[in-house]
Every structure is written in structure tokens, then in C-alpha cells.
């Protein structure tokens, strides 16, 4: 897709971080914007900011974990703008810790937000795009954590590997049906956003019993500390919108942000061919 003027983009998680950066890039390219987010007050702030930059923007408070909210989002977006041309399934959260120590609430929250959110987006918006029969583009936000593993992030890796699988298989299925809907999967390394403070977006339904042993442990504190450190130590967000749109223009399927990590993705695959085991050495690039 190269001609963006007058197109309409729906962006989940659009009130902050990467979603807001995408929205700002949309504004620069004269794309009409629908930002959707679970955080009503951040959404209002983002809407105000985008309007001040001259954007034609609609803000919809919703929860990607709920299919009926995604349907409501599509209805409101179509009522206002009459067509949808770009979809960014971007909303996401992170929890840190080993698989067996995380609570079921942690697991359900992250899988619902990161994986089911994108499934809901695809299920609602792809039929609309197919019916329109116009040039459309979908970007699912995964992470380099969907291509490489580190310790201490089991639920996040599970959700992001699933998002890569969802994106690759959806791309192939779309190819069998139409040449009008294109897709990418965004797999960034760490970027300075507020993702490390995503606990504030955890619905009560998925609240943890913080008196449980793991949440009182030094390991939990260390994992939480590491989460803040790596995200706040990430690359600045200013170029991210441009990176994503350049990839859309070039129809690059995998959108990566940290070239220094690319050889590690190759090493991981080589390790698989050799029947190796997951290894921190592979990640450190010293195998
Ligand atoms: N920041 C990074 O280092 C990084 C790296 C790789 C991938 N990602 C991915 O990028 C995406 C965006 O994250 P970010 O870094 O911009 O974080 P962020 O916390 O700054 O923004 C995420 C937004 O998603 C919203 N959100 C959370 N749960 C939601 C729900 N159930 N329904 C609707 N909206 C919801 C939040 O309110 C927030 O506005 C996520 O999928 C994240 O996993 C981030």
C-alpha cells in the first residue's frame, strides 16, 4: 500500500506508546484515525493531542479481550468513516515470571489481551475488508519476543509466538482468497513506552492474590525490576511510526527494529536444525 490519503485506520492500544506513535504517523499521512483503548482517560488525552495536530480522529473506549467490544468498535468506526482500510492489532500487556509460578489469572489476562485481542480484531475486520473488496492492510503487533526466547518471560513469549503464528497463517489464508488484503507482523525489540506499567490496565477479573508466595518473593521483585529496566532502556519511540509505514509501503511482512538481534534469530533456527536445546548462549550469540 502506497497511497494513504483519505484511508481509515483502526488502532487498538492507540492511547499510548506504539499505538499512539502509529496514530501520529497516520495523521502525518492524512489517514483518518480510530484509536481504541481500554484506558478511557489516556484515550481522551491521546484524542486531544491528535486533534491538536489536525487529525480526523475517533476515540473508542473498549476492551480487545471482549469480542462484543470489537464488534462495537467496527460498528462505530463504520458509522463515522464508512470504510476501514488499515487495522493495527496492537494492544498488549506483559507479565514476567516462570510458567509454573505465574497465576492462572496472569496467564488468562496476557493470552486474552495479546492473542485473543488480535484474533477478535481479525475475526471482526477481515470480513469487512473482504466485503469492501478494496486495498487493505493489517499489522499485528507481536515482538522480537515472538521470534527469540529469554528466561523470565514465559507468558509473554507464549503470547507473542502465538501472534507470529496467527499473522503468518492469516497471511497465507488471505493469499488464497484475495490479493487486496496485505499483512505484516511487527516484531520490535525494547522500545521506551509505558508497557512496564501495564498492571494499571489489568481488569479486576484477572487480579492476582498478591499474598501468594510468588508475588511476595525476591524472584518476583527481580523479574518486575528487570521488566522496568529493559523497557525503559529500549530505543526511543519517535521513529517507530515511520518504520512501520515504510514497511507497509514495501510490503515487508516481518517488521524488525533492532538489526543487532537479527543474527540471533538465524542462530535460533540453526540451533533447531541441529536438534539443539533452547540456550541462553544462543541468545547471547556466543554459540
Ligand atoms: N515497548 C516495548 O518494548 C515492546 C516491545 C515489543 C512489543 N511490544 C508490544 O507493543 C504493543 C503496544 O505496547 P506499548 O509498548 O505501546 O505499551 P503501552 O502500555 O504504552 O501501550 C499499550 C496500550 O494498550 C492498551 N491496552 C491494554 N490492554 C488493553 C485491552 N484489553 N483492550 C484495549 N486496550 C488495551 C493500554 O491501555 C495502552 O494504551 C503491545 O502488544 C506490546 O506487547 C512492545
XYZ file of N, CA and C and ligand atoms in Angstrom, residues 12-20 36-39 42 62-66 89-94 109 112-114 141-145 156 160 186-198 200-201 203 230-231 234 237, ligand 1:
212
model
N -5.760 -0.535 17.832
C -6.052 -0.904 19.223
C -4.832 -0.588 20.087
N -5.082 -0.261 21.346
C -3.992 0.210 22.204
C -3.482 1.549 21.696
N -4.389 2.342 21.135
C -3.993 3.585 20.463
C -3.797 4.780 21.384
N -4.031 4.588 22.692
C -3.938 5.736 23.603
C -2.522 5.999 24.094
N -1.628 5.055 23.888
C -0.275 5.178 24.443
C 0.750 4.546 23.506
N 2.015 4.793 23.832
C 3.139 4.055 23.264
C 3.104 3.857 21.765
N 3.269 2.610 21.351
C 3.390 2.279 19.931
C 2.098 2.612 19.175
N 0.953 2.327 19.797
C -0.332 2.621 19.134
C -0.474 4.107 18.848
N -0.103 4.933 19.821
C -0.193 6.382 19.634
C 0.824 6.852 18.589
N -8.552 2.932 19.660
C -9.389 2.119 20.555
C -8.531 1.700 21.735
N -9.059 1.852 22.939
C -8.230 1.533 24.106
C -9.105 1.259 25.319
N -8.554 0.483 26.239
C -9.283 0.153 27.476
C -9.207 1.304 28.492
N -8.216 2.198 28.311
C -7.976 3.262 29.284
C -8.645 4.565 28.831
N -6.582 8.008 29.323
C -5.460 8.108 28.373
C -5.982 8.317 26.949
N -12.790 0.626 24.688
C -13.194 -0.775 24.502
C -12.112 -1.700 25.048
N -12.464 -2.976 25.126
C -11.537 -3.979 25.648
C -11.340 -5.043 24.562
N -10.115 -5.171 24.038
C -9.884 -6.137 22.949
C -10.155 -7.580 23.382
N -10.183 -7.814 24.696
C -10.430 -9.170 25.189
C -11.886 -9.598 24.974
N -12.750 -8.605 24.697
C -14.183 -8.901 24.534
C -14.575 -8.801 23.068
N -3.680 -4.385 15.057
C -3.973 -5.142 16.283
C -2.757 -4.996 17.183
N -2.783 -3.994 18.042
C -1.562 -3.581 18.736
C -1.650 -3.652 20.258
N -2.848 -3.568 20.827
C -2.973 -3.526 22.295
C -2.267 -4.732 22.910
N -1.592 -4.506 24.023
C -0.922 -5.638 24.660
C -0.465 -5.311 26.060
N -0.123 -6.377 26.802
C 0.334 -6.246 28.186
C 1.491 -7.223 28.392
N 2.163 -7.085 29.518
C 3.264 -8.007 29.821
C 3.208 -8.436 31.279
N -5.042 -13.349 31.512
C -5.017 -11.922 31.129
C -4.127 -11.716 29.903
N -5.481 -13.439 26.738
C -6.712 -12.765 26.276
C -6.371 -11.432 25.603
N -5.497 -10.656 26.234
C -5.183 -9.331 25.679
C -4.314 -9.460 24.427
N -3.246 -10.253 24.493
C -2.250 -10.256 23.419
C -2.632 -11.157 22.250
N 0.782 -6.494 16.071
C 1.992 -6.260 16.868
C 2.302 -7.516 17.667
N 3.426 -8.144 17.316
C 3.974 -9.212 18.160
C 5.137 -8.585 18.905
N 6.333 -9.140 18.738
C 7.525 -8.651 19.432
C 8.682 -9.497 18.935
N 9.910 -9.031 19.159
C 11.033 -9.930 18.894
C 10.953 -11.098 19.882
N 10.175 -10.896 20.961
C 9.895 -11.982 21.914
C 8.979 -13.049 21.305
N 4.678 -14.031 28.262
C 4.815 -13.033 27.189
C 5.296 -13.713 25.902
N 3.392 -13.941 22.315
C 3.963 -13.282 21.136
C 4.339 -14.292 20.051
N 4.572 -6.961 13.306
C 5.554 -6.036 13.867
C 6.242 -6.729 15.043
N 7.553 -6.906 14.953
C 8.316 -7.640 15.979
C 9.433 -6.767 16.545
N 9.065 -5.733 17.295
C 10.116 -4.850 17.797
C 10.879 -5.435 18.971
N 12.106 -4.949 19.149
C 12.819 -5.140 20.413
C 12.280 -4.115 21.400
N 13.023 -3.902 22.478
C 12.505 -2.999 23.509
C 12.420 -1.554 23.011
N 11.279 -0.934 23.298
C 11.019 0.461 22.922
C 10.537 1.177 24.187
N 10.974 2.407 24.362
C 10.582 3.159 25.566
C 9.098 3.528 25.508
N 8.294 2.752 26.217
C 6.854 3.043 26.329
C 6.460 2.843 27.789
N 5.163 2.792 28.040
C 4.691 2.580 29.410
C 4.243 1.124 29.611
N 4.710 0.249 28.730
C 4.295 -1.160 28.816
C 4.616 -1.783 30.171
N 5.738 -1.354 30.766
C 6.133 -1.928 32.057
C 5.165 -1.547 33.178
N 4.324 -0.535 32.929
C 3.324 -0.144 33.941
C 1.926 -0.623 33.559
N 1.870 -1.704 32.785
C 0.567 -2.144 32.253
C -0.343 -2.765 33.311
N -1.779 -1.344 35.467
C -2.920 -0.434 35.647
C -4.047 -0.736 34.641
N -3.742 -1.564 33.619
C -4.775 -1.919 32.650
C -5.338 -3.323 32.894
N -7.810 -5.828 34.183
C -9.184 -5.827 34.704
C -9.275 -6.602 36.027
N 14.380 -3.095 31.199
C 14.561 -3.349 29.752
C 13.652 -2.453 28.907
N 12.451 -2.172 29.391
C 11.546 -1.348 28.565
C 11.983 0.118 28.600
N 14.902 0.781 26.402
C 14.715 0.486 24.972
C 15.044 1.674 24.081
N 10.913 6.132 20.930
C 9.746 5.754 20.119
C 9.576 6.617 18.862
N 7.510 -1.405 24.367
C 8.186 -2.471 24.003
O 9.382 -2.620 24.335
C 7.536 -3.521 23.146
C 8.362 -4.467 22.517
C 7.779 -5.449 21.740
C 6.405 -5.484 21.574
N 5.623 -4.559 22.201
C 4.173 -4.660 22.005
O 3.676 -3.435 21.529
C 2.274 -3.337 21.851
C 1.999 -1.958 22.431
O 2.684 -1.834 23.656
P 3.380 -0.479 24.150
O 4.789 -0.791 24.380
O 2.985 0.638 23.279
O 2.708 -0.371 25.615
P 1.781 0.768 26.276
O 1.393 0.222 27.607
O 2.480 2.068 26.219
O 0.508 0.800 25.318
C -0.389 -0.291 25.263
C -1.810 0.224 25.172
O -2.683 -0.923 25.095
C -3.824 -0.642 25.909
N -4.468 -1.883 26.336
C -4.014 -2.785 27.236
N -4.920 -3.770 27.401
C -5.959 -3.484 26.576
C -7.199 -4.124 26.302
N -7.545 -5.267 26.919
N -8.032 -3.562 25.397
C -7.701 -2.395 24.772
N -6.567 -1.729 25.018
C -5.684 -2.273 25.900
C -3.286 0.173 27.085
O -4.288 0.906 27.734
C -2.242 1.039 26.399
O -2.788 2.284 25.999
C 1.989 -4.481 22.814
O 1.352 -5.525 22.103
C 3.373 -4.910 23.278
O 3.420 -6.253 23.673
C 6.154 -3.580 22.971
